[in-house]
C-alpha positions as semicolon CSV with decimal commas, in nm:
position;residue;x (nm);y (nm);z (nm)
1;X;-3,632;-3,994;-8,171
2;X;-3,627;-4,357;-8,206
3;X;-3,811;-4,584;-7,976
4;X;-3,625;-4,863;-7,786
5;X;-3,477;-5,152;-8,043
6;X;-3,595;-5,515;-8,054
7;X;-3,248;-5,599;-7,956
8;X;-3,318;-5,394;-7,633
9;X;-3,648;-5,494;-7,598
10;X;-3,689;-5,829;-7,665
11;X;-3,345;-5,969;-7,703
12;X;-3,436;-6,317;-7,757
13;X;-3,647;-6,276;-8,049
14;X;-3,386;-6,030;-8,190
15;X;-3,120;-6,317;-8,220
16;X;-3,370;-6,538;-8,346
17;X;-3,502;-6,305;-8,612
18;X;-3,119;-6,271;-8,694
19;X;-3,041;-6,663;-8,742
20;X;-3,343;-6,688;-8,954
21;X;-3,237;-6,389;-9,149
22;X;-2,926;-6,554;-9,238
23;X;-3,077;-6,893;-9,288
24;X;-3,279;-6,754;-9,548
25;X;-2,967;-6,598;-9,736
26;X;-2,861;-6,924;-9,740
27;X;-3,124;-7,032;-9,959
28;X;-3,292;-7,244;-9,688
29;X;-3,618;-7,038;-9,737
30;X;-3,825;-6,834;-9,484
31;X;-3,829;-6,952;-9,128
32;X;-3,911;-6,661;-8,935
33;X;-4,291;-6,666;-8,803
34;X;-4,355;-6,309;-8,929
35;X;-4,456;-6,206;-9,269
36;X;-4,153;-6,095;-9,503
37;X;-4,257;-5,846;-9,742
38;X;-4,082;-5,893;-10,098
39;X;-4,213;-5,769;-10,426
40;X;-4,348;-6,010;-10,651
41;X;-3,981;-5,976;-10,863
42;X;-3,804;-6,055;-10,493
43;X;-3,973;-6,358;-10,442
44;X;-3,874;-6,522;-10,862
45;X;-3,560;-6,432;-10,762
46;X;-3,523;-6,574;-10,428
47;X;-3,756;-6,916;-10,570
48;X;-3,439;-6,937;-10,833
49;X;-3,188;-6,852;-10,574
50;X;-3,316;-7,162;-10,340
51;X;-3,257;-7,404;-10,666
52;X;-2,964;-7,296;-10,761
53;X;-2,821;-7,331;-10,387
54;X;-2,971;-7,674;-10,305
55;X;-2,865;-7,795;-10,644
56;X;-2,523;-7,689;-10,585
57;X;-2,545;-7,889;-10,264
58;X;-2,698;-8,184;-10,439
59;X;-2,467;-8,176;-10,730
60;X;-2,147;-8,172;-10,553
61;X;-2,334;-8,407;-10,293
62;X;-2,362;-8,689;-10,606
63;X;-2,037;-8,591;-10,726
64;X;-1,848;-8,688;-10,403
65;X;-2,057;-9,016;-10,375
66;X;-1,954;-9,160;-10,732
67;X;-1,582;-9,079;-10,594
68;X;-1,577;-9,442;-10,498
69;X;-1,557;-9,556;-10,888
70;X;-1,246;-9,402;-10,920
71;X;-0,976;-9,631;-10,972
72;X;-0,684;-9,439;-10,826
73;X;-0,804;-9,363;-10,476
74;X;-0,516;-9,396;-10,231
75;X;-0,604;-9,578;-9,849
76;X;-0,616;-9,189;-9,720
77;X;-0,830;-9,098;-9,978
78;X;-1,117;-9,411;-9,912
79;X;-1,079;-9,350;-9,547
80;X;-1,178;-8,986;-9,638
81;X;-1,419;-9,112;-9,868
82;X;-1,605;-9,325;-9,588
83;X;-1,625;-9,038;-9,350
84;X;-1,743;-8,760;-9,571
85;X;-1,962;-8,960;-9,776
86;X;-2,143;-9,049;-9,463
87;X;-2,184;-8,738;-9,271
88;X;-2,224;-8,513;-9,542
89;X;-2,534;-8,661;-9,666
90;X;-2,674;-8,676;-9,302
91;X;-2,601;-8,304;-9,292
92;X;-2,822;-8,216;-9,605
93;X;-3,104;-8,466;-9,463
94;X;-3,145;-8,215;-9,198
95;X;-3,199;-7,969;-9,466
96;X;-3,449;-8,182;-9,611
97;X;-3,648;-8,245;-9,312
98;X;-3,638;-7,881;-9,208
99;X;-3,817;-7,797;-9,487
100;X;-4,104;-8,018;-9,477
101;X;-4,142;-7,924;-9,092
102;X;-4,078;-7,537;-9,201
103;X;-4,463;-7,430;-9,075
104;X;-4,472;-7,634;-8,746
105;X;-4,119;-7,469;-8,675
106;X;-4,271;-7,144;-8,706
107;X;-4,566;-7,218;-8,496
108;X;-4,354;-7,318;-8,219
109;X;-4,131;-7,038;-8,276
110;X;-4,365;-6,788;-8,248
111;X;-4,511;-6,934;-7,928
112;X;-4,159;-6,996;-7,788
113;X;-4,096;-6,619;-7,830
114;X;-4,459;-6,441;-7,767
115;X;-4,693;-6,713;-7,584
116;X;-4,662;-6,636;-7,199
117;X;-4,403;-6,317;-7,275
118;X;-4,665;-6,109;-7,239
119;X;-4,788;-6,220;-6,865
120;X;-4,464;-6,242;-6,708
121;X;-4,087;-6,208;-6,829
122;X;-3,749;-6,109;-6,679
123;X;-3,554;-5,879;-6,909
124;X;-3,235;-5,938;-6,691
125;X;-3,285;-6,355;-6,759
126;X;-3,343;-6,293;-7,157
127;X;-3,012;-6,113;-7,130
128;X;-2,853;-6,394;-6,985
129;X;-3,025;-6,679;-7,215
130;X;-2,920;-6,457;-7,515
131;X;-2,524;-6,452;-7,363
132;X;-2,616;-6,827;-7,384
133;X;-2,726;-6,881;-7,728
134;X;-2,404;-6,653;-7,822
135;X;-2,143;-6,878;-7,638
136;X;-2,329;-7,199;-7,738
137;X;-2,325;-7,079;-8,154
138;X;-2,004;-6,952;-8,147
139;X;-1,861;-7,301;-8,008
140;X;-2,049;-7,527;-8,265
141;X;-1,960;-7,262;-8,546
142;X;-1,604;-7,223;-8,451
143;X;-1,537;-7,616;-8,412
144;X;-1,715;-7,676;-8,759
145;X;-1,497;-7,420;-8,960
146;X;-1,202;-7,551;-8,733
147;X;-1,242;-7,881;-8,906
148;X;-1,228;-7,727;-9,243
149;X;-0,907;-7,507;-9,175
150;X;-0,729;-7,834;-9,044
151;X;-0,799;-8,021;-9,336
152;X;-0,728;-7,745;-9,591
153;X;-0,407;-7,747;-9,393
154;X;-0,375;-8,103;-9,484
155;X;-0,443;-8,050;-9,817
156;X;-0,150;-7,793;-9,879
157;X;0,089;-8,045;-9,701
158;X;-0,026;-8,316;-9,960
159;X;0,019;-8,056;-10,234
160;X;0,402;-7,954;-10,179
161;X;0,497;-8,317;-10,062
162;X;0,312;-8,527;-10,337
163;X;0,281;-8,189;-10,612
164;X;-0,128;-8,294;-10,654
165;X;-0,366;-8,000;-10,596
166;X;-0,510;-7,911;-10,298
167;X;-0,765;-8,117;-10,198
168;X;-1,006;-8,107;-9,848
169;X;-1,279;-8,345;-10,007
170;X;-1,271;-8,676;-10,231
171;X;-1,462;-8,640;-10,525
172;X;-1,495;-8,807;-10,893
173;X;-1,456;-8,504;-11,078
174;X;-1,228;-8,362;-11,099
175;X;-0,931;-8,608;-10,986
176;X;-0,605;-8,512;-10,947
177;X;-0,433;-8,584;-11,268
178;X;-0,652;-8,375;-11,447
179;X;-0,585;-7,979;-11,476
180;X;-0,656;-7,619;-11,676
181;X;-0,854;-7,350;-11,613
182;X;-1,229;-7,515;-11,580
183;X;-1,100;-7,805;-11,365
184;X;-0,962;-7,512;-11,124
185;X;-1,311;-7,360;-11,151
186;X;-1,457;-7,686;-11,051
187;X;-1,193;-7,782;-10,775
188;X;-1,297;-7,440;-10,620
189;X;-1,643;-7,514;-10,653
190;X;-1,585;-7,826;-10,451
191;X;-1,405;-7,624;-10,189
192;X;-1,676;-7,375;-10,147
193;X;-1,949;-7,678;-10,141
194;X;-1,812;-7,796;-9,783
195;X;-1,785;-7,432;-9,653
196;X;-2,157;-7,387;-9,768
197;X;-2,271;-7,715;-9,599
198;X;-2,104;-7,678;-9,286
199;X;-2,257;-7,329;-9,289
200;X;-2,613;-7,472;-9,310
201;X;-2,513;-7,710;-9,077
202;X;-2,396;-7,418;-8,822
203;X;-2,714;-7,228;-8,877
204;X;-2,990;-7,520;-8,816
205;X;-2,790;-7,639;-8,474
206;X;-2,759;-7,289;-8,399
207;X;-3,170;-7,263;-8,467
208;X;-3,189;-7,597;-8,256
209;X;-2,987;-7,502;-7,956
210;X;-3,123;-7,168;-7,932
211;X;-3,441;-7,297;-7,906
212;X;-3,346;-7,587;-7,620
213;X;-3,204;-7,301;-7,422
214;X;-3,512;-7,066;-7,449
215;X;-3,702;-7,365;-7,321
216;X;-3,442;-7,412;-7,026
217;X;-3,499;-7,034;-6,996
218;X;-3,892;-7,047;-6,937
219;X;-3,868;-7,255;-6,654
220;X;-3,596;-7,019;-6,507
221;X;-3,895;-6,758;-6,560
222;X;-4,134;-6,973;-6,381
223;X;-3,917;-7,011;-6,094
224;X;-3,865;-6,652;-6,069
225;X;-4,274;-6,591;-6,100
226;X;-4,355;-6,829;-5,799
227;X;-4,041;-6,704;-5,582
228;X;-4,167;-6,304;-5,663
229;X;-4,506;-6,475;-5,570
230;X;-4,402;-6,542;-5,203
231;X;-4,236;-6,214;-5,179
232;X;-4,523;-6,016;-5,246
233;X;-4,765;-6,264;-5,044
234;X;-4,527;-6,208;-4,719
235;X;-4,536;-5,809;-4,831
236;X;-4,911;-5,822;-4,839
237;X;-5,024;-6,042;-4,513
238;X;-4,993;-5,764;-4,279
239;X;-5,233;-5,474;-4,514
240;X;-5,510;-5,715;-4,613
241;X;-5,759;-5,961;-4,466
242;X;-5,700;-6,346;-4,508
243;X;-5,976;-6,368;-4,763
244;X;-5,825;-6,071;-5,012
245;X;-5,531;-6,254;-4,945
246;X;-5,623;-6,585;-5,049
247;X;-5,815;-6,444;-5,379
248;X;-5,518;-6,228;-5,448
249;X;-5,250;-6,541;-5,413
250;X;-5,503;-6,792;-5,586
251;X;-5,559;-6,542;-5,862
252;X;-5,176;-6,518;-5,923
253;X;-5,096;-6,914;-5,846
254;X;-5,343;-6,974;-6,117
255;X;-5,149;-6,739;-6,363
256;X;-4,820;-6,935;-6,262
257;X;-5,016;-7,268;-6,365
258;X;-5,065;-7,098;-6,702
259;X;-4,683;-7,004;-6,741
260;X;-4,578;-7,374;-6,631
261;X;-4,808;-7,514;-6,877
262;X;-4,710;-7,298;-7,131
263;X;-4,327;-7,418;-7,068
264;X;-4,428;-7,767;-7,080
265;X;-4,634;-7,683;-7,409
266;X;-4,272;-7,550;-7,566
267;X;-4,046;-7,814;-7,464
268;X;-4,297;-8,080;-7,583
269;X;-4,348;-7,912;-7,958
270;X;-3,959;-7,823;-7,969
271;X;-3,899;-8,162;-7,933
272;X;-4,141;-8,244;-8,196
273;X;-4,037;-8,003;-8,436
274;X;-3,688;-7,969;-8,382
275;X;-3,588;-8,342;-8,251
276;X;-3,479;-8,495;-8,585
277;X;-3,195;-8,241;-8,540
278;X;-3,085;-8,445;-8,249
279;X;-3,149;-8,780;-8,366
280;X;-2,938;-8,716;-8,653
281;X;-2,669;-8,541;-8,448
282;X;-2,623;-8,814;-8,197
283;X;-2,643;-9,096;-8,436
284;X;-2,406;-8,916;-8,661
285;X;-2,181;-8,873;-8,371
286;X;-2,120;-9,217;-8,248
287;X;-2,044;-9,319;-8,641
288;X;-1,796;-9,056;-8,698
289;X;-1,632;-9,114;-8,405
290;X;-1,599;-9,455;-8,447
291;X;-1,484;-9,384;-8,821
292;X;-1,219;-9,129;-8,679
293;X;-1,053;-9,397;-8,423
294;X;-1,039;-9,632;-8,698
295;X;-0,870;-9,376;-8,920
296;X;-0,605;-9,310;-8,621
297;X;-0,508;-9,658;-8,640
298;X;-0,504;-9,739;-8,966
299;X;-0,351;-9,401;-9,156
300;X;-0,008;-9,303;-9,133
301;X;0,095;-9,063;-8,855
302;X;0,240;-8,750;-8,908
303;X;0,158;-8,428;-8,688
304;X;-0,060;-8,254;-8,908
305;X;-0,267;-8,533;-8,971
306;X;-0,316;-8,654;-8,685
307;X;-0,400;-8,248;-8,597
308;X;-0,717;-8,287;-8,842
309;X;-0,844;-8,591;-8,722
310;X;-0,846;-8,468;-8,375
311;X;-0,995;-8,137;-8,461
312;X;-1,255;-8,354;-8,643
313;X;-1,315;-8,549;-8,328
314;X;-1,348;-8,254;-8,096
315;X;-1,588;-8,067;-8,357
316;X;-1,788;-8,433;-8,320
317;X;-1,812;-8,398;-7,969
318;X;-1,850;-8,015;-7,935
319;X;-2,164;-8,084;-8,144
320;X;-2,283;-8,379;-7,922
321;X;-2,212;-8,224;-7,619
322;X;-2,384;-7,875;-7,670
323;X;-2,723;-8,055;-7,767
324;X;-2,688;-8,285;-7,415
325;X;-2,565;-7,991;-7,244
326;X;-2,850;-7,778;-7,327
327;X;-3,101;-8,050;-7,276
328;X;-3,005;-8,211;-6,956
329;X;-3,022;-7,808;-6,805
330;X;-3,438;-7,829;-6,928
331;X;-3,470;-8,143;-6,701
332;X;-3,260;-7,970;-6,402
333;X;-3,493;-7,661;-6,456
334;X;-3,796;-7,831;-6,508
335;X;-3,721;-8,048;-6,170
336;X;-3,688;-7,725;-6,022
337;X;-4,014;-7,610;-6,036
338;X;-4,180;-7,821;-5,821
339;X;-3,981;-7,665;-5,494
340;X;-4,100;-7,347;-5,626
341;X;-4,437;-7,390;-5,622
342;X;-4,444;-7,556;-5,271
343;X;-4,256;-7,242;-5,120
344;X;-4,462;-6,983;-5,322
345;X;-4,616;-6,848;-5,004
346;X;-4,967;-7,060;-5,010
347;X;-4,909;-7,152;-4,625
348;X;-4,973;-6,827;-4,522
349;X;-5,334;-6,744;-4,684
350;X;-5,484;-6,956;-4,425
351;X;-5,581;-7,185;-4,773
352;X;-5,965;-7,357;-4,813
353;X;-5,980;-7,676;-4,912
354;X;-6,012;-7,592;-5,274
355;X;-5,646;-7,346;-5,277
356;X;-5,465;-7,644;-5,095
357;X;-5,609;-7,887;-5,387
358;X;-5,506;-7,663;-5,639
359;X;-5,118;-7,676;-5,501
360;X;-5,102;-8,043;-5,481
361;X;-5,191;-8,115;-5,795
362;X;-4,963;-7,816;-5,954
363;X;-4,687;-7,965;-5,757
364;X;-4,766;-8,305;-5,859
365;X;-4,775;-8,194;-6,226
366;X;-4,444;-8,054;-6,219
367;X;-4,282;-8,336;-6,063
368;X;-4,311;-8,523;-6,400
369;X;-3,966;-8,527;-6,570
370;X;-3,895;-8,305;-6,890
371;X;-3,688;-8,482;-7,095
372;X;-3,575;-8,399;-7,474
373;X;-3,471;-8,732;-7,655
374;X;-3,310;-8,858;-7,916
375;X;-3,532;-9,095;-8,160
376;X;-3,751;-9,083;-7,859
377;X;-3,504;-9,359;-7,714
378;X;-3,169;-9,162;-7,606
379;X;-3,242;-8,892;-7,321
380;X;-3,016;-8,578;-7,377
381;X;-2,861;-8,527;-7,064
382;X;-2,535;-8,459;-6,908
383;X;-2,480;-8,821;-6,817
384;X;-2,593;-8,980;-7,141
385;X;-2,336;-8,766;-7,293
386;X;-2,044;-8,940;-7,115
387;X;-2,246;-9,301;-7,211
388;X;-2,245;-9,194;-7,616
389;X;-1,869;-9,152;-7,603
390;X;-1,863;-9,441;-7,415
391;X;-2,022;-9,631;-7,633
392;X;-1,848;-9,510;-7,964
393;X;-1,503;-9,607;-7,787
394;X;-1,656;-9,964;-7,767
395;X;-1,827;-10,002;-8,047
396;X;-1,449;-9,900;-8,201
397;X;-1,290;-10,187;-7,949
398;X;-1,494;-10,447;-8,044
399;X;-1,532;-10,380;-8,436
400;X;-1,144;-10,359;-8,440
């Protein structure tokens, strides 16, 4: 009989492994910290696949950037080119940085999932965090592909009105006047390029969001540990001597300090290894919101085009909001640890000076705020999410 599956015993690890496997299939390299067994032949095939997949993205990015040299661009195509030529290279910039940080991300991921789990964990809280994984990943992915769907609808509308090929991206080749089987194949690849690069973006954002949620989960588990320590101490109060109770409490409290140290290490190193994702996203969000507000003002107004632009704006807001909300939850959960430490039951042990000093120092350390930042400057929080939206509109109002 087969034993319990990884999904049942370690749901967070199962979700991360599935996500890293999907990124592997997309040609983004092996990000999983456990060794992936591949034959010599499969390694060579995968190396070729990585070159083909990334070469495909780069070639069509250049095709998109060069389209500004076309003399026949309409005003709408110029507006779309300004948005896409800014957004798409930044999306691929995440992939490039991911390649360079792959080793560190593996190391941090292993510590994040395995580090303190042998000491203390809560399967119930893990399952709740995995549900949060699924909600955030679905929101990010659905919003991203909703943009593609709305752009496709607008492209089909333009096809019937202007009798031009369906277009969702502005590229140098082929232009609307060119036709033929080979040209149609290239047009298909242009559309595939956008879907493919968005798939890459979604998986990277999901990896970063799941890492942030896991950091927040660690602080939740830490609070649970100190709450259970208080219950256990009160239960043992009548059954053990003061000396035995104090020694046992001190040992368990030191374990709690180790768990806190591990949670702080994970928060710091997730920030160091994946902070570029938040930074690029915040910078991109402000710029894209301004660009799309300008498009709403200067472009022709029809229901489908307005819907496509509105969906794009909502996608940017959802992506930024997901990072800001999840990171803000880390700050909140970390701020509650000190209270859980203080009410862990140390006062019923008739603590000596050494235990009192230990508790005071631990509580003081827990009161240092834990922030996740973009560019090391912008704190990711609920309040700053509103500030980003306000600053985007303010910049648009001043510039326009």
